[in-house]
Amino acid sequence: MKITDVTTHLVQVGARPQAGGLASEADFRGSRNWLFVQVMTDEGITGVGEGSGWPRVIETAVQDYRHLLIGEDPRDIDRLWHRLFVGSMGHGVLGTVGGGALTAIEMALWDIKGKVLGQPVWNLLGGCFRERIPVYGHAKTPDDAHRLRERGYRAMKVAFTGGVDIDKVAAVRDAVGPEVDVMVDAHGPSWMTTRDAIRVGRELEPLDLLFYEDPVAPENLDALERIRDAVDIPLAAGERVSTLWGIRPYVERELVDVIQPDTGRAGGISQMRKMAAMAEGHYIAMAPHSGSLGPVAEFAALHVMATIPNALMLERIEFDWSGRYEIVTPVLEVKDGAIDLPTAPGLGVELVLGEVAKYPGRRNVADMPPDDGRAYEPGTVGEAVYFQTRLRRRARLRRTSS
């Protein structure tokens, strides 16, 4: 069996051709793209993968890798991964763009191997610990929380960009009660300073969170260590790194209780499992990031989560852009807070190319957010700074009596 071609398909999320522009529905201010990759073989078997991290740029990276793959045996997954990895190291550390390209290709190779052997990928990885993968959703209001509970969710995250609203988190916690896990995502921009992240974390302590995610910028590892030592809440991070070398300091320094590699840019299925094994040795759990990913990477995440002992749960946007449910088959469904493990050969998902073609990629860099005083201090959005000291601390941190 030989690889005969590698093709890419870029999807602009939130775009509807008849609308004449980008919709606001889950489009991340116009920046959300999904990149799907197909690897073809001379035996008529095609594998599908997905890469994230800057999809419009990753598409070029995948096409640049193509000449190294044509004529190769797609079943030699690890050897081909290393050939691509080494072949591009002359350009510097790969980062998430290189990680995303490697991920999309390697994911497709696993899909091919499973189809050739007539087995789901999870069975090729050693079999499963669990046949149902627990998931968590996103809720910013009690109404959101109730909608998720109606669909069987037993865990949900309150996510912010720039500033954490303690009262909103408390309202969601009060709405769902003690039987539901609540998490907080505090990512920027603008990112918090270390002192502000510690102060917010201490205010969150009484709410018994499952974890406090990305309280400071991802490269600020010394700050993450200070927060770990000062705040009595489990910490989570790692969605913005790729390969086991990227996640290594988070694990070896035990900076977090949960690692969150992104299934579309971590480097591939094998890299995800290596990250999980490294974390297992430090008694750290894994809950992959999936907030901006498309449906193919979600299938891949299920296979990984089924085969590792330290799986916590998988992130999912339950009320996503409607196109998500049109461009692949089958469509995943949450039942009682979990998703059933796919059992079809390979990843168990196929692209509906006719639907994919309806949403060509147009842009992949986010507009600045509205100047509403949440992501940035009022009146400073135009400055586009990376981090800010939080002002009006008493107003920000004081919880209501309710």
CSV table of C-alpha atoms in Angstrom, one decimal:
chain,number,residue,atom,x,y,z
A,1,MET,CA,0.0,0.0,0.0
A,2,LYS,CA,1.3,3.4,-1.0
A,3,ILE,CA,0.2,7.0,-0.4
A,4,THR,CA,-0.9,8.6,-3.7
A,5,ASP,CA,-2.1,12.0,-2.6
A,6,VAL,CA,-2.8,14.4,0.3
A,7,THR,CA,-5.6,16.9,0.0
A,8,THR,CA,-6.8,19.7,2.3
A,9,HIS,CA,-10.3,21.2,2.9
A,10,LEU,CA,-10.6,24.5,4.9
A,11,VAL,CA,-13.9,25.4,6.4
A,12,GLN,CA,-14.9,28.9,7.6
A,13,VAL,CA,-17.0,28.3,10.7
A,14,GLY,CA,-20.0,30.5,11.1
A,15,ALA,CA,-20.1,31.4,7.4
A,16,ARG,CA,-23.3,31.1,5.3
A,17,PRO,CA,-22.9,31.9,1.7
A,18,GLN,CA,-26.3,33.6,1.5
A,19,ALA,CA,-25.5,35.9,4.4
A,20,GLY,CA,-22.7,37.6,2.4
A,21,GLY,CA,-20.3,37.5,5.3
A,22,LEU,CA,-19.4,35.8,8.6
A,23,ALA,CA,-22.1,35.0,11.1
A,24,SER,CA,-21.6,35.6,14.9
A,25,GLU,CA,-22.6,32.0,15.7
A,26,ALA,CA,-19.6,30.3,17.3
A,27,ASP,CA,-17.2,32.0,14.8
A,28,PHE,CA,-14.7,33.4,17.4
A,29,ARG,CA,-14.9,36.9,15.9
A,30,GLY,CA,-14.3,35.6,12.4
A,31,SER,CA,-11.2,33.6,13.3
A,32,ARG,CA,-12.6,30.0,13.6
A,33,ASN,CA,-11.5,27.7,10.7
A,34,TRP,CA,-11.4,23.9,10.6
A,35,LEU,CA,-8.8,22.2,8.4
A,36,PHE,CA,-9.5,18.7,7.3
A,37,VAL,CA,-6.9,16.5,5.6
A,38,GLN,CA,-7.4,13.4,3.4
A,39,VAL,CA,-4.6,11.0,2.7
A,40,MET,CA,-5.3,8.8,-0.4
A,41,THR,CA,-3.8,5.4,-1.1
A,42,ASP,CA,-3.4,3.2,-4.2
A,43,GLU,CA,-5.8,0.6,-2.7
A,44,GLY,CA,-8.7,3.0,-2.6
A,45,ILE,CA,-8.6,3.6,1.2
A,46,THR,CA,-8.7,7.2,2.3
A,47,GLY,CA,-7.9,8.5,5.8
A,48,VAL,CA,-9.2,11.7,7.3
A,49,GLY,CA,-7.6,14.0,9.9
A,50,GLU,CA,-7.9,17.5,11.3
A,51,GLY,CA,-5.3,20.1,12.3
A,52,SER,CA,-5.7,23.2,14.4
A,53,GLY,CA,-3.4,26.0,15.7
A,54,TRP,CA,-3.8,28.4,12.8
A,55,PRO,CA,-5.6,26.3,10.1
A,56,ARG,CA,-5.1,28.6,7.1
A,57,VAL,CA,-1.3,28.5,7.7
A,58,ILE,CA,-1.4,24.8,8.6
A,59,GLU,CA,-3.0,24.1,5.2
A,60,THR,CA,0.2,25.4,3.5
A,61,ALA,CA,2.4,23.3,5.9
A,62,VAL,CA,0.5,20.2,5.1
A,63,GLN,CA,0.9,20.8,1.4
A,64,ASP,CA,4.6,21.4,1.9
A,65,TYR,CA,4.9,18.0,3.6
A,66,ARG,CA,3.0,16.3,0.7
A,67,HIS,CA,6.1,15.4,-1.3
A,68,LEU,CA,7.6,13.5,1.6
A,69,LEU,CA,4.5,11.3,1.8
A,70,ILE,CA,3.8,10.4,-1.8
A,71,GLY,CA,4.9,6.8,-2.4
A,72,GLU,CA,5.3,5.9,1.3
A,73,ASP,CA,3.5,3.1,3.2
A,74,PRO,CA,0.8,4.9,5.3
A,75,ARG,CA,0.9,2.1,7.9
A,76,ASP,CA,4.4,3.2,9.0
A,77,ILE,CA,2.9,5.9,11.2
A,78,ASP,CA,5.7,6.7,13.7
A,79,ARG,CA,8.4,6.6,11.1
A,80,LEU,CA,6.5,9.0,8.8
A,81,TRP,CA,5.8,11.3,11.7
A,82,HIS,CA,9.5,11.5,12.6
A,83,ARG,CA,10.4,12.0,8.9
A,84,LEU,CA,8.1,15.0,8.7
A,85,PHE,CA,9.2,16.3,12.1
A,86,VAL,CA,12.9,16.1,11.3
A,87,GLY,CA,12.4,17.4,7.8
A,88,SER,CA,11.0,20.7,9.0
A,89,MET,CA,13.2,21.3,12.1
A,90,GLY,CA,15.6,23.4,10.0
A,91,HIS,CA,12.9,26.2,10.2
A,92,GLY,CA,13.1,26.3,14.0
A,93,VAL,CA,10.9,24.9,16.8
A,94,LEU,CA,7.6,23.8,15.1
A,95,GLY,CA,5.1,25.3,17.6
A,96,THR,CA,1.4,24.8,17.1
A,97,VAL,CA,1.5,25.4,13.3
A,98,GLY,CA,3.9,22.5,12.8
A,99,GLY,CA,2.1,20.5,15.5
A,100,GLY,CA,-1.2,21.1,13.7
A,101,ALA,CA,0.1,19.9,10.4
A,102,LEU,CA,1.7,16.8,11.9
A,103,THR,CA,-1.5,16.1,13.8
A,104,ALA,CA,-3.8,16.2,10.7
A,105,ILE,CA,-1.6,13.9,8.7
A,106,GLU,CA,-0.9,11.4,11.5
A,107,MET,CA,-4.6,11.3,12.5
A,108,ALA,CA,-5.4,10.4,8.9
A,109,LEU,CA,-2.7,7.7,8.9
A,110,TRP,CA,-4.3,6.1,12.0
A,111,ASP,CA,-7.6,6.2,10.2
A,112,ILE,CA,-6.2,4.3,7.3
A,113,LYS,CA,-4.5,1.7,9.5
A,114,GLY,CA,-7.8,1.1,11.3
A,115,LYS,CA,-9.7,0.7,8.0
A,116,VAL,CA,-7.0,-1.7,6.6
A,117,LEU,CA,-7.2,-3.9,9.7
A,118,GLY,CA,-11.0,-3.5,10.2
A,119,GLN,CA,-10.5,-2.2,13.7
A,120,PRO,CA,-11.4,1.1,15.5
A,121,VAL,CA,-8.3,3.1,16.3
A,122,TRP,CA,-8.8,2.6,20.1
A,123,ASN,CA,-8.4,-1.1,19.6
A,124,LEU,CA,-5.0,-0.6,17.9
A,125,LEU,CA,-3.9,1.5,20.8
A,126,GLY,CA,-4.3,-1.3,23.3
A,127,GLY,CA,-8.0,-1.5,23.9
A,128,CYS,CA,-10.2,0.6,26.0
A,129,PHE,CA,-10.6,1.4,29.7
A,130,ARG,CA,-14.1,2.8,29.1
A,131,GLU,CA,-16.7,2.6,26.4
A,132,ARG,CA,-18.3,6.0,27.2
A,133,ILE,CA,-16.2,9.2,27.4
A,134,PRO,CA,-17.5,11.8,29.9
A,135,VAL,CA,-17.8,15.4,28.5
A,136,TYR,CA,-18.3,18.9,29.9
A,137,GLY,CA,-20.0,21.8,28.3
A,138,HIS,CA,-19.9,25.6,28.5
A,139,ALA,CA,-22.3,27.8,30.5
A,140,LYS,CA,-22.1,31.5,31.2
A,141,THR,CA,-25.5,31.8,32.8
A,142,PRO,CA,-27.8,29.7,34.9
A,143,ASP,CA,-30.0,29.2,31.8
A,144,ASP,CA,-27.1,27.8,29.9
A,145,ALA,CA,-26.4,25.5,32.8
A,146,HIS,CA,-30.0,24.2,32.9
A,147,ARG,CA,-29.9,23.6,29.1
A,148,LEU,CA,-26.8,21.4,29.5
A,149,ARG,CA,-28.4,19.6,32.5
A,150,GLU,CA,-31.4,18.8,30.3
A,151,ARG,CA,-29.0,17.1,27.9
A,152,GLY,CA,-27.4,15.0,30.7
A,153,TYR,CA,-24.3,17.1,31.3
A,154,ARG,CA,-22.8,16.7,34.8
A,155,ALA,CA,-19.9,19.1,34.4
A,156,MET,CA,-19.7,22.5,32.8
A,157,LYS,CA,-17.2,25.4,32.5
A,158,VAL,CA,-17.7,29.1,32.8
A,159,ALA,CA,-15.3,30.6,30.3
A,160,PHE,CA,-14.1,34.2,30.1
A,161,THR,CA,-11.8,36.2,27.9
A,162,GLY,CA,-9.8,38.8,29.9
A,163,GLY,CA,-11.7,39.1,33.1
A,164,VAL,CA,-13.4,36.6,35.4
A,165,ASP,CA,-16.8,37.6,36.8
A,166,ILE,CA,-17.0,35.9,40.2
A,167,ASP,CA,-20.8,36.5,40.5
A,168,LYS,CA,-21.4,34.8,37.2
A,169,VAL,CA,-19.5,31.7,38.4
A,170,ALA,CA,-21.3,31.8,41.7
A,171,ALA,CA,-24.7,32.0,39.9
A,172,VAL,CA,-23.9,28.9,37.8
A,173,ARG,CA,-22.6,27.0,40.8
A,174,ASP,CA,-25.8,27.9,42.7
A,175,ALA,CA,-28.0,26.9,39.8
A,176,VAL,CA,-26.5,23.4,39.3
A,177,GLY,CA,-25.9,22.5,43.0
A,178,PRO,CA,-23.2,20.3,44.5
A,179,GLU,CA,-23.7,17.3,42.3
A,180,VAL,CA,-22.4,19.0,39.1
A,181,ASP,CA,-18.7,19.9,38.6
A,182,VAL,CA,-18.0,23.5,37.7
A,183,MET,CA,-14.8,24.8,36.1
A,184,VAL,CA,-13.5,28.3,35.3
A,185,ASP,CA,-11.5,29.3,32.2
A,186,ALA,CA,-9.7,32.6,32.7
A,187,HIS,CA,-7.7,32.9,29.5
A,188,GLY,CA,-6.8,36.2,27.8
A,189,PRO,CA,-6.2,38.3,26.1
A,190,SER,CA,-5.9,40.4,27.9
A,191,TRP,CA,-4.2,38.0,30.4
A,192,MET,CA,-4.2,38.6,34.1
A,193,THR,CA,-1.0,39.5,36.0
A,194,THR,CA,0.1,36.9,38.6
A,195,ARG,CA,-1.2,38.8,41.6
A,196,ASP,CA,-4.6,39.3,40.0
A,197,ALA,CA,-4.8,35.6,39.0
A,198,ILE,CA,-4.0,34.7,42.6
A,199,ARG,CA,-6.6,37.1,44.0
A,200,VAL,CA,-9.3,35.8,41.6
A,201,GLY,CA,-8.4,32.2,42.5
A,202,ARG,CA,-8.8,32.8,46.2
A,203,GLU,CA,-12.2,34.4,45.6
A,204,LEU,CA,-13.2,31.2,43.6
A,205,GLU,CA,-12.1,28.8,46.3
A,206,PRO,CA,-15.4,28.6,48.1
A,207,LEU,CA,-17.1,27.5,44.9
A,208,ASP,CA,-15.4,24.1,44.9
A,209,LEU,CA,-14.2,24.1,41.3
A,210,LEU,CA,-13.0,21.1,39.5
A,211,PHE,CA,-10.2,23.2,38.0
A,212,TYR,CA,-9.1,26.8,37.3
A,213,GLU,CA,-7.8,27.0,33.7
A,214,ASP,CA,-5.2,29.2,32.1
A,215,PRO,CA,-5.1,31.9,34.8
A,216,VAL,CA,-2.0,33.5,33.2
A,217,ALA,CA,-0.3,33.6,29.8
A,218,PRO,CA,0.9,30.1,28.6
A,219,GLU,CA,4.6,31.0,28.5
A,220,ASN,CA,4.5,32.4,32.0
A,221,LEU,CA,5.4,29.1,33.8
A,222,ASP,CA,7.0,30.7,36.9
A,223,ALA,CA,3.8,32.6,37.5
A,224,LEU,CA,1.8,29.4,37.2
A,225,GLU,CA,4.0,27.9,39.9
A,226,ARG,CA,3.2,30.9,42.2
A,227,ILE,CA,-0.5,30.5,41.6
A,228,ARG,CA,-0.3,26.7,42.3
A,229,ASP,CA,1.3,27.4,45.6
A,230,ALA,CA,-1.1,30.3,46.6
A,231,VAL,CA,-4.5,29.0,45.5
A,232,ASP,CA,-6.4,26.0,46.8
A,233,ILE,CA,-8.0,25.0,43.5
A,234,PRO,CA,-6.7,22.4,41.0
A,235,LEU,CA,-5.1,24.1,38.0
A,236,ALA,CA,-5.4,23.2,34.3
A,237,ALA,CA,-3.4,24.3,31.2
A,238,GLY,CA,-1.6,23.2,28.1
A,239,GLU,CA,-4.0,23.7,25.2
A,240,ARG,CA,-1.5,26.1,23.4
A,241,VAL,CA,1.5,23.8,23.2
A,242,SER,CA,2.4,20.9,20.9
A,243,THR,CA,4.3,17.6,21.2
A,244,LEU,CA,5.4,16.0,24.4
A,245,TRP,CA,8.3,18.4,24.7
A,246,GLY,CA,5.9,21.3,24.8
A,247,ILE,CA,3.9,19.8,27.7
A,248,ARG,CA,7.0,18.5,29.5
A,249,PRO,CA,7.6,21.5,31.9
A,250,TYR,CA,3.9,21.5,32.9
A,251,VAL,CA,4.2,17.9,34.0
A,252,GLU,CA,7.7,17.6,35.3
A,253,ARG,CA,7.4,20.7,37.4
A,254,GLU,CA,3.9,19.6,38.4
A,255,LEU,CA,2.5,23.0,37.7
A,256,VAL,CA,-1.0,21.7,37.0
A,257,ASP,CA,-3.4,19.0,38.1
A,258,VAL,CA,-4.9,18.6,34.6
A,259,ILE,CA,-3.1,18.9,31.2
A,260,GLN,CA,-5.3,20.0,28.3
A,261,PRO,CA,-3.5,19.2,25.0
A,262,ASP,CA,-5.5,20.2,21.9
A,263,THR,CA,-6.4,17.2,19.8
A,264,GLY,CA,-5.8,19.1,16.6
A,265,ARG,CA,-2.4,20.6,17.4
A,266,ALA,CA,-0.8,18.4,20.0
A,267,GLY,CA,1.2,16.6,17.3
A,268,GLY,CA,-1.0,13.6,16.8
A,269,ILE,CA,-2.7,10.6,18.5
A,270,SER,CA,0.6,9.1,19.5
A,271,GLN,CA,1.8,12.4,20.9
A,272,MET,CA,-1.4,12.7,22.9
A,273,ARG,CA,-0.8,9.2,24.4
A,274,LYS,CA,2.8,10.0,25.2
A,275,MET,CA,1.7,13.2,27.0
A,276,ALA,CA,-0.9,11.2,29.0
A,277,ALA,CA,1.7,8.6,30.0
A,278,MET,CA,4.1,11.3,31.1
A,279,ALA,CA,1.3,12.9,33.1
A,280,GLU,CA,0.3,9.6,34.6
A,281,GLY,CA,3.8,9.2,36.1
A,282,HIS,CA,3.1,12.5,38.0
A,283,TYR,CA,-0.5,11.6,39.0
A,284,ILE,CA,-1.8,14.3,36.7
A,285,ALA,CA,-5.1,13.8,34.7
A,286,MET,CA,-5.8,14.8,31.1
A,287,ALA,CA,-8.8,16.7,29.8
A,288,PRO,CA,-8.2,17.6,26.1
A,289,HIS,CA,-9.0,21.0,24.8
A,290,SER,CA,-11.7,20.9,22.1
A,291,GLY,CA,-13.4,24.3,22.4
A,292,SER,CA,-12.5,25.5,18.8
A,293,LEU,CA,-12.1,22.2,17.1
A,294,GLY,CA,-14.2,20.5,14.5
A,295,PRO,CA,-15.9,17.1,14.5
A,296,VAL,CA,-13.0,15.0,13.1
A,297,ALA,CA,-10.6,15.9,15.9
A,298,GLU,CA,-13.4,15.2,18.4
A,299,PHE,CA,-13.6,11.6,17.1
A,300,ALA,CA,-9.9,11.3,17.5
A,301,ALA,CA,-10.0,12.6,21.1
A,302,LEU,CA,-12.6,9.9,22.0
A,303,HIS,CA,-10.2,7.2,20.8
A,304,VAL,CA,-7.3,8.6,22.9
A,305,MET,CA,-9.5,9.1,26.0
A,306,ALA,CA,-10.7,5.5,25.8
A,307,THR,CA,-7.2,4.1,26.0
A,308,ILE,CA,-5.5,6.1,28.8
A,309,PRO,CA,-6.0,5.5,32.6
A,310,ASN,CA,-5.8,9.2,33.6
A,311,ALA,CA,-8.6,10.5,31.4
A,312,LEU,CA,-10.7,13.1,33.2
A,313,MET,CA,-13.2,14.3,30.6
A,314,LEU,CA,-13.4,15.9,27.2
A,315,GLU,CA,-14.4,19.5,26.4
A,316,ARG,CA,-17.3,20.0,24.0
A,317,ILE,CA,-19.3,23.0,22.7
A,318,GLU,CA,-22.8,21.4,22.8
A,319,PHE,CA,-24.6,24.3,21.1
A,320,ASP,CA,-22.2,24.8,18.3
A,321,TRP,CA,-22.5,26.2,14.7
A,322,SER,CA,-25.1,24.2,12.9
A,323,GLY,CA,-22.7,23.4,10.0
A,324,ARG,CA,-20.8,21.1,12.4
A,325,TYR,CA,-23.6,18.6,12.1
A,326,GLU,CA,-23.8,18.7,8.3
A,327,ILE,CA,-20.2,18.3,7.2
A,328,VAL,CA,-19.5,14.8,8.7
A,329,THR,CA,-21.2,11.5,9.2
A,330,PRO,CA,-22.1,10.2,11.7
A,331,VAL,CA,-22.8,12.9,14.2
A,332,LEU,CA,-21.8,12.5,17.9
A,333,GLU,CA,-24.4,12.8,20.5
A,334,VAL,CA,-24.2,13.3,24.3
A,335,LYS,CA,-26.2,10.9,26.4
A,336,ASP,CA,-26.2,11.1,30.2
A,337,GLY,CA,-23.1,13.3,30.2
A,338,ALA,CA,-21.0,11.0,27.9
A,339,ILE,CA,-20.4,10.1,24.3
A,340,ASP,CA,-20.3,6.4,23.2
A,341,LEU,CA,-17.0,5.2,21.8
A,342,PRO,CA,-17.0,4.8,18.0
A,343,THR,CA,-16.8,1.1,16.9
A,344,ALA,CA,-16.4,1.5,13.2
A,345,PRO,CA,-13.0,0.8,11.6
A,346,GLY,CA,-10.5,3.7,11.8
A,347,LEU,CA,-11.7,6.9,13.4
A,348,GLY,CA,-15.3,6.1,12.5
A,349,VAL,CA,-16.1,9.4,10.8
A,350,GLU,CA,-16.2,10.6,7.2
A,351,LEU,CA,-16.4,14.0,5.6
A,352,VAL,CA,-19.4,15.0,3.6
A,353,LEU,CA,-17.4,16.8,0.9
A,354,GLY,CA,-20.4,18.5,-0.7
A,355,GLU,CA,-21.3,20.2,2.5
A,356,VAL,CA,-17.6,21.0,3.3
A,357,ALA,CA,-17.3,22.8,0.0
A,358,LYS,CA,-20.1,25.2,0.9
A,359,TYR,CA,-17.9,27.0,3.5
A,360,PRO,CA,-14.5,27.9,2.1
A,361,GLY,CA,-12.0,29.5,4.4
A,362,ARG,CA,-11.7,33.3,4.1
A,363,ARG,CA,-9.9,34.6,7.2
A,364,ASN,CA,-8.3,33.1,10.3
A,365,VAL,CA,-7.3,36.0,12.5
A,366,ALA,CA,-9.7,37.4,15.1
A,367,ASP,CA,-11.0,40.9,15.2
A,368,MET,CA,-10.6,42.8,18.5
A,369,PRO,CA,-13.5,42.2,20.9
A,370,PRO,CA,-16.2,44.8,21.6
A,371,ASP,CA,-15.1,47.5,24.0
A,372,ASP,CA,-17.4,46.3,26.7
A,373,GLY,CA,-15.0,46.4,29.6
A,374,ARG,CA,-14.8,42.7,29.9
A,375,ALA,CA,-11.9,41.4,27.8
A,376,TYR,CA,-10.0,44.6,28.2
A,377,GLU,CA,-10.1,47.5,30.7
A,378,PRO,CA,-12.7,50.0,29.4
A,379,GLY,CA,-11.3,52.2,26.6
A,380,THR,CA,-8.2,50.1,26.0
A,381,VAL,CA,-9.3,47.6,23.4
A,382,GLY,CA,-7.5,49.6,20.7
A,383,GLU,CA,-4.2,49.3,22.5
A,384,ALA,CA,-4.3,45.5,22.0
A,385,VAL,CA,-2.0,44.8,24.9
A,386,TYR,CA,-1.1,41.2,25.8
A,387,PHE,CA,-1.7,41.5,29.6
A,388,GLN,CA,-3.2,44.1,31.9
A,389,THR,CA,-3.4,44.8,35.6
A,390,ARG,CA,-7.0,44.7,36.7
A,391,LEU,CA,-8.5,47.9,37.9
A,392,ARG,CA,-11.5,48.4,40.2
A,393,ARG,CA,-10.4,45.4,42.2
A,394,ARG,CA,-13.1,45.8,44.9
A,395,ALA,CA,-15.9,45.9,42.3
A,396,ARG,CA,-14.4,43.0,40.4
A,397,LEU,CA,-13.8,40.7,43.3
A,398,ARG,CA,-16.8,41.4,45.6
A,399,ARG,CA,-19.4,38.7,45.4
A,400,THR,CA,-23.1,39.5,45.8
A,401,SER,CA,-24.7,38.2,49.0
A,402,SER,CA,-26.9,35.8,46.9
